[in-house]
Amino acid sequence: MAKSDYKGIWVFAEQQNGKLNGTVLELLAKSQELKEHTGEEISAVLLGKNVSHLADTLFAYGADKVILVENGALENYSARPYEAALTQVAEKYKPSIILYGATSLGRDLAPRLMVSLNTGLTADAIDLGFDKDEVFYQTTPAYGGSILAHIVILEARPQMATVRPMMFEPIEPRVGAKGEIITETVTVEADPDYEVLETAPKQDTGDSIEGAQVVVAGGRGIKEESDLTALKELAELLGGKLAASRPLVDNGWLPHEKQIGQSGAAIKPKYIFNIAISGSVQYQVGMQNSGCIISINHTKGAPIFDISHYGAVADYRSVVPALVEEIKRRKA
Amino acid sequence: MKILVFVKQVPDTDDVKLDPKTGNIMREGVASKLNPLDANAVEAAIQLKEKYGATVCAISMGPPQAEEVLKKALALGCDEAYLLSDRAFGGADTLATSYTLAMAAKKIGGYDLLLFGRHAVDGDTAQTGPATAAQLGIPQITLASSIDVQDGYVICDRVLEDSVQKVRAKLPALVTVTAEINQPRYPKPINIMKALKKPRFVWNAEDLGADKTRTGIPGSPSSTKEVLEPPKRNADTKYFSGSGEEIAAQIADMLHDEHLI
Ligand SMILES: Cc1cc2nc3c(=O)[nH]c(=O)nc-3n(C[C@H](O)[C@H](O)[C@H](O)COP(=O)(O)OP(=O)(O)OC[C@H]3O[C@@H](n4cnc5c(N)ncnc54)[C@H](O)[C@@H]3O)c2cc1C
Ligand SMILES: Cc1cc2nc3c(=O)[nH]c(=O)nc-3n(C[C@H](O)[C@H](O)[C@H](O)COP(=O)(O)OP(=O)(O)OC[C@H]3O[C@@H](n4cnc5c(N)ncnc54)[C@H](O)[C@@H]3O)c2cc1C
């Protein structure tokens, strides 16, 4: 098969318990741009049982078609049945691109498709596009934090990527939009060798940074653990949460759930304070879409200032305690 | 029980230089270490061995220097080490890497449990584990924060975005572990000495019976086309200046204008 025989942009419509994952709408939004470039149709591939009601949402958020694969073995996610089902439909329709959210489920499943379809898979892309040679690329941060890499899959098809959550805004829903639903039957059986014994909601420590409207993050420039008290106080005064770049998690001052970035949480608060954080690419991908970015760093030209709306070139030890006092005074 | 644990040698720094032409890592002169999560995978294997008895084989694909991480794995308690080393393995993406690792697993044979780190700190794709499970057609448990083996099943807790699961998979199965699973031990000097006497094997593509069109660069559909500087996004940053108190007052004014205080 020539690679030009592969056509269509596919978004894996991750759902659990009949609810679409947020990444699906983000990927459908980005696919609009890809479609403008290639003219290829966008299909959402929906696997599950009794999930056809999700098709309308997929059309509203940008899918031209929905490929619906319903089967009892697909009711709850399990790697091997999902691998088998998706492989069968991908081999039949031969899309040129398949995108997955870089969620725990997407990252469990997509590598298996890479093997079954014998193609490439880019991990955790932060952007997608076509370069000057008309080649489809996926952007990922590379070592050191100051470089981005364009990964490409030149010959093999489909070109696949997992894409980091929170990178793109869903489009305004097109109310009442309709498209074609293609119902596919596949041969799959539930995996007799894999079983979910228990599922429990994650215990809410009340301290999660995901969903917080205000975040105050500290970095490697924080001199002593006790200095975090002032950062935490600032966060609490503003109704927000304390967070960190990786070094403060690596050295054990804060738990991993507090880490922002590529190997931590991707967040989009209304306000984020970066205190003594340089702004590596790996950090930025976790927070660059925040509403208002305020940074305090004593090094002029620190990369974090490039994405900041407000900055202060100063020692945090002179600013943060003063700011806490100032806010308390104004609130009093 | 036979446990295979897969370990990767990674640069001992975040500050790795990339070859501007190829986008590959310039390894020359950079100190390296055992990928941190692979130390957790080794620890999990050794704890299972201590509890139930097992032969633990450590496997690494890499240049001859990757021997070092295998010696460390032996010093920590692994029984045998396998270095997969061949020029034909160089430049592999995760498809080619998983093919090569799976060929080694097949050649060693008789495995019950394959242990991986969730991700390596350098390439950081977290794809090698699940891809190797697919190559072998076995079930996988990714993101394991605990592990036990009972009645022919491996049982793990998994911490997901907003739930925790307890799952089990029938052996043979593959598990990728997170840092929460255990606290890796340090090798004792005496065990470092003893490690040198344990069996170590070096296998190339022929030894594995590997198809060289499926290893290294020829077997890798993905590649780095370009490396670039991140774009500057906000050129019109508004700066506050003055003493600490003056800056604090300006920030407070801004927060006030934004109705945050
Ligand atoms: C695969 C991979 C994944 C990664 N994932 C993540 C991730 O998820 N999250 C993450 O954060 N990092 C991640 N990193 C690490 C990342 O590359 C950087 O090393 C890290 O983000 C740096 O953190 P930092 O900005 O706090 O520290 P540094 O880069 O050391 O910056 C400290 C800053 O503090 C400033 N400073 C020092 N003293 C003061 C003071 N008294 N007052 C004011 N400013 C001061 C300095 O000017 C400096 O800019 C990852 C790296 C790799 C290779
Ligand atoms: C900047 C950059 C971006 C890349 N992006 C991609 C990409 O998007 N897609 C892609 O397919 N490849 C990519 N690669 C190539 C990829 O890094 C290599 O294929 C590498 O061999 C797999 O390593 P990883 O660090 O991704 O491993 P991970 O999949 O993150 O490692 C998980 C676990 O697999 C095991 N493991 C990994 N490598 C070995 C080994 N050599 N020997 C033994 N056990 C091992 C370890 O247990 C490890 O903890 C990229 C490389 C670079 C330099």
mmCIF file with all atom_site columns, C-alpha atoms and ligand atoms in Angstrom, chain A residues 143-145 219-221 223 245-247 259-264 276-280 282-283 296-299 302 314-317, chain B residues 14 121-122 124, ligand 1:
data_model
loop_
_atom_site.group_PDB
_atom_site.id
_atom_site.type_symbol
_atom_site.label_atom_id
_atom_site.label_alt_id
_atom_site.label_comp_id
_atom_site.label_asym_id
_atom_site.label_entity_id
_atom_site.label_seq_id
_atom_site.pdbx_PDB_ins_code
_atom_site.Cartn_x
_atom_site.Cartn_y
_atom_site.Cartn_z
_atom_site.occupancy
_atom_site.B_iso_or_equiv
_atom_site.pdbx_formal_charge
_atom_site.auth_seq_id
_atom_site.auth_comp_id
_atom_site.auth_asym_id
_atom_site.auth_atom_id
_atom_site.pdbx_PDB_model_num
ATOM   1  C CA  . TYR A 1 143 ? 16.260 17.207 27.024 1.00 0.00 ? 143 TYR A CA  1
ATOM   2  C CA  . GLY A 1 144 ? 17.469 20.060 29.091 1.00 0.00 ? 144 GLY A CA  1
ATOM   3  C CA  . GLY A 1 145 ? 14.226 21.883 28.792 1.00 0.00 ? 145 GLY A CA  1
ATOM   4  C CA  . GLY A 1 219 ? 11.085 26.293 42.243 1.00 0.00 ? 219 GLY A CA  1
ATOM   5  C CA  . ARG A 1 220 ? 14.689 25.306 42.838 1.00 0.00 ? 220 ARG A CA  1
ATOM   6  C CA  . GLY A 1 221 ? 15.548 28.898 43.778 1.00 0.00 ? 221 GLY A CA  1
ATOM   7  C CA  . LYS A 1 223 ? 16.432 28.358 49.590 1.00 0.00 ? 223 LYS A CA  1
ATOM   8  C CA  . SER A 1 245 ? 8.449  22.658 39.691 1.00 0.00 ? 245 SER A CA  1
ATOM   9  C CA  . ARG A 1 246 ? 10.144 19.271 39.732 1.00 0.00 ? 246 ARG A CA  1
ATOM   10 C CA  . PRO A 1 247 ? 13.224 19.949 41.884 1.00 0.00 ? 247 PRO A CA  1
ATOM   11 C CA  . GLN A 1 259 ? 4.329  19.002 40.517 1.00 0.00 ? 259 GLN A CA  1
ATOM   12 C CA  . ILE A 1 260 ? 3.538  21.054 37.443 1.00 0.00 ? 260 ILE A CA  1
ATOM   13 C CA  . GLY A 1 261 ? 4.920  20.014 34.087 1.00 0.00 ? 261 GLY A CA  1
ATOM   14 C CA  . GLN A 1 262 ? 5.602  17.311 31.588 1.00 0.00 ? 262 GLN A CA  1
ATOM   15 C CA  . SER A 1 263 ? 6.014  14.604 34.202 1.00 0.00 ? 263 SER A CA  1
ATOM   16 C CA  . GLY A 1 264 ? 3.533  16.213 36.562 1.00 0.00 ? 264 GLY A CA  1
ATOM   17 C CA  . ALA A 1 276 ? 12.164 31.204 41.717 1.00 0.00 ? 276 ALA A CA  1
ATOM   18 C CA  . ILE A 1 277 ? 11.366 29.014 38.715 1.00 0.00 ? 277 ILE A CA  1
ATOM   19 C CA  . SER A 1 278 ? 13.452 29.404 35.551 1.00 0.00 ? 278 SER A CA  1
ATOM   20 C CA  . GLY A 1 279 ? 10.791 28.243 33.095 1.00 0.00 ? 279 GLY A CA  1
ATOM   21 C CA  . SER A 1 280 ? 12.131 25.108 31.396 1.00 0.00 ? 280 SER A CA  1
ATOM   22 C CA  . GLN A 1 282 ? 9.071  20.801 30.654 1.00 0.00 ? 282 GLN A CA  1
ATOM   23 C CA  . TYR A 1 283 ? 7.704  23.159 33.289 1.00 0.00 ? 283 TYR A CA  1
ATOM   24 C CA  . ILE A 1 296 ? 9.320  36.525 40.450 1.00 0.00 ? 296 ILE A CA  1
ATOM   25 C CA  . ASN A 1 297 ? 12.909 35.601 39.674 1.00 0.00 ? 297 ASN A CA  1
ATOM   26 C CA  . HIS A 1 298 ? 16.157 37.388 40.505 1.00 0.00 ? 298 HIS A CA  1
ATOM   27 C CA  . THR A 1 299 ? 17.695 36.596 37.116 1.00 0.00 ? 299 THR A CA  1
ATOM   28 C CA  . ALA A 1 302 ? 15.034 33.944 32.857 1.00 0.00 ? 302 ALA A CA  1
ATOM   29 C CA  . ALA A 1 314 ? 13.843 40.416 42.480 1.00 0.00 ? 314 ALA A CA  1
ATOM   30 C CA  . ASP A 1 315 ? 14.694 38.121 45.355 1.00 0.00 ? 315 ASP A CA  1
ATOM   31 C CA  . TYR A 1 316 ? 11.554 36.285 46.350 1.00 0.00 ? 316 TYR A CA  1
ATOM   32 C CA  . ARG A 1 317 ? 12.565 36.573 50.011 1.00 0.00 ? 317 ARG A CA  1
ATOM   33 C CA  . ASP B 2 14  ? 18.878 17.166 32.888 1.00 0.00 ? 14  ASP B CA  1
ATOM   34 C CA  . VAL B 2 121 ? 13.944 10.189 32.317 1.00 0.00 ? 121 VAL B CA  1
ATOM   35 C CA  . ASP B 2 122 ? 15.655 10.887 28.986 1.00 0.00 ? 122 ASP B CA  1
ATOM   36 C CA  . ASP B 2 124 ? 10.422 9.795  28.475 1.00 0.00 ? 124 ASP B CA  1
HETATM 37 C C1  . LIG C 3 .   ? 12.065 14.125 30.727 1.00 0.00 ? 1   LIG C C1  1
HETATM 38 C C2  . LIG C 3 .   ? 12.023 15.300 31.638 1.00 0.00 ? 1   LIG C C2  1
HETATM 39 C C3  . LIG C 3 .   ? 10.828 15.616 32.278 1.00 0.00 ? 1   LIG C C3  1
HETATM 40 C C4  . LIG C 3 .   ? 10.765 16.714 33.139 1.00 0.00 ? 1   LIG C C4  1
HETATM 41 N N1  . LIG C 3 .   ? 9.576  17.014 33.731 1.00 0.00 ? 1   LIG C N1  1
HETATM 42 C C5  . LIG C 3 .   ? 9.490  18.123 34.484 1.00 0.00 ? 1   LIG C C5  1
HETATM 43 C C6  . LIG C 3 .   ? 8.240  18.531 35.068 1.00 0.00 ? 1   LIG C C6  1
HETATM 44 O O1  . LIG C 3 .   ? 7.209  17.854 34.948 1.00 0.00 ? 1   LIG C O1  1
HETATM 45 N N2  . LIG C 3 .   ? 8.204  19.655 35.796 1.00 0.00 ? 1   LIG C N2  1
HETATM 46 C C7  . LIG C 3 .   ? 9.321  20.430 35.996 1.00 0.00 ? 1   LIG C C7  1
HETATM 47 O O2  . LIG C 3 .   ? 9.218  21.480 36.658 1.00 0.00 ? 1   LIG C O2  1
HETATM 48 N N3  . LIG C 3 .   ? 10.505 20.060 35.483 1.00 0.00 ? 1   LIG C N3  1
HETATM 49 C C8  . LIG C 3 .   ? 10.620 18.934 34.744 1.00 0.00 ? 1   LIG C C8  1
HETATM 50 N N4  . LIG C 3 .   ? 11.829 18.584 34.232 1.00 0.00 ? 1   LIG C N4  1
HETATM 51 C C9  . LIG C 3 .   ? 13.026 19.324 34.681 1.00 0.00 ? 1   LIG C C9  1
HETATM 52 C C10 . LIG C 3 .   ? 13.256 20.594 33.919 1.00 0.00 ? 1   LIG C C10 1
HETATM 53 O O3  . LIG C 3 .   ? 14.063 20.340 32.786 1.00 0.00 ? 1   LIG C O3  1
HETATM 54 C C11 . LIG C 3 .   ? 14.002 21.618 34.803 1.00 0.00 ? 1   LIG C C11 1
HETATM 55 O O4  . LIG C 3 .   ? 15.184 21.048 35.281 1.00 0.00 ? 1   LIG C O4  1
HETATM 56 C C12 . LIG C 3 .   ? 13.161 22.106 35.988 1.00 0.00 ? 1   LIG C C12 1
HETATM 57 O O5  . LIG C 3 .   ? 11.879 22.530 35.545 1.00 0.00 ? 1   LIG C O5  1
HETATM 58 C C13 . LIG C 3 .   ? 13.860 23.265 36.654 1.00 0.00 ? 1   LIG C C13 1
HETATM 59 O O6  . LIG C 3 .   ? 13.112 23.695 37.765 1.00 0.00 ? 1   LIG C O6  1
HETATM 60 P P1  . LIG C 3 .   ? 13.269 25.170 38.324 1.00 0.00 ? 1   LIG C P1  1
HETATM 61 O O7  . LIG C 3 .   ? 12.875 26.161 37.298 1.00 0.00 ? 1   LIG C O7  1
HETATM 62 O O8  . LIG C 3 .   ? 12.560 25.213 39.613 1.00 0.00 ? 1   LIG C O8  1
HETATM 63 O O9  . LIG C 3 .   ? 14.831 25.236 38.657 1.00 0.00 ? 1   LIG C O9  1
HETATM 64 P P2  . LIG C 3 .   ? 16.005 26.048 37.966 1.00 0.00 ? 1   LIG C P2  1
HETATM 65 O O10 . LIG C 3 .   ? 15.984 25.885 36.512 1.00 0.00 ? 1   LIG C O10 1
HETATM 66 O O11 . LIG C 3 .   ? 17.228 25.724 38.718 1.00 0.00 ? 1   LIG C O11 1
HETATM 67 O O12 . LIG C 3 .   ? 15.601 27.562 38.253 1.00 0.00 ? 1   LIG C O12 1
HETATM 68 C C14 . LIG C 3 .   ? 15.670 28.172 39.511 1.00 0.00 ? 1   LIG C C14 1
HETATM 69 C C15 . LIG C 3 .   ? 15.395 29.638 39.286 1.00 0.00 ? 1   LIG C C15 1
HETATM 70 O O13 . LIG C 3 .   ? 15.327 30.266 40.545 1.00 0.00 ? 1   LIG C O13 1
HETATM 71 C C16 . LIG C 3 .   ? 15.864 31.566 40.428 1.00 0.00 ? 1   LIG C C16 1
HETATM 72 N N5  . LIG C 3 .   ? 16.269 31.983 41.767 1.00 0.00 ? 1   LIG C N5  1
HETATM 73 C C17 . LIG C 3 .   ? 17.244 31.455 42.541 1.00 0.00 ? 1   LIG C C17 1
HETATM 74 N N6  . LIG C 3 .   ? 17.284 32.086 43.732 1.00 0.00 ? 1   LIG C N6  1
HETATM 75 C C18 . LIG C 3 .   ? 16.312 33.032 43.723 1.00 0.00 ? 1   LIG C C18 1
HETATM 76 C C19 . LIG C 3 .   ? 15.881 33.995 44.646 1.00 0.00 ? 1   LIG C C19 1
HETATM 77 N N7  . LIG C 3 .   ? 16.434 34.099 45.859 1.00 0.00 ? 1   LIG C N7  1
HETATM 78 N N8  . LIG C 3 .   ? 14.867 34.823 44.302 1.00 0.00 ? 1   LIG C N8  1
HETATM 79 C C20 . LIG C 3 .   ? 14.285 34.712 43.080 1.00 0.00 ? 1   LIG C C20 1
HETATM 80 N N9  . LIG C 3 .   ? 14.676 33.810 42.153 1.00 0.00 ? 1   LIG C N9  1
HETATM 81 C C21 . LIG C 3 .   ? 15.669 32.978 42.474 1.00 0.00 ? 1   LIG C C21 1
HETATM 82 C C22 . LIG C 3 .   ? 17.014 31.414 39.465 1.00 0.00 ? 1   LIG C C22 1
HETATM 83 O O14 . LIG C 3 .   ? 17.288 32.632 38.820 1.00 0.00 ? 1   LIG C O14 1
HETATM 84 C C23 . LIG C 3 .   ? 16.470 30.351 38.504 1.00 0.00 ? 1   LIG C C23 1
HETATM 85 O O15 . LIG C 3 .   ? 15.871 30.971 37.362 1.00 0.00 ? 1   LIG C O15 1
HETATM 86 C C24 . LIG C 3 .   ? 11.923 17.498 33.378 1.00 0.00 ? 1   LIG C C24 1
HETATM 87 C C25 . LIG C 3 .   ? 13.108 17.159 32.747 1.00 0.00 ? 1   LIG C C25 1
HETATM 88 C C26 . LIG C 3 .   ? 13.177 16.086 31.883 1.00 0.00 ? 1   LIG C C26 1
HETATM 89 C C27 . LIG C 3 .   ? 14.466 15.765 31.199 1.00 0.00 ? 1   LIG C C27 1
#
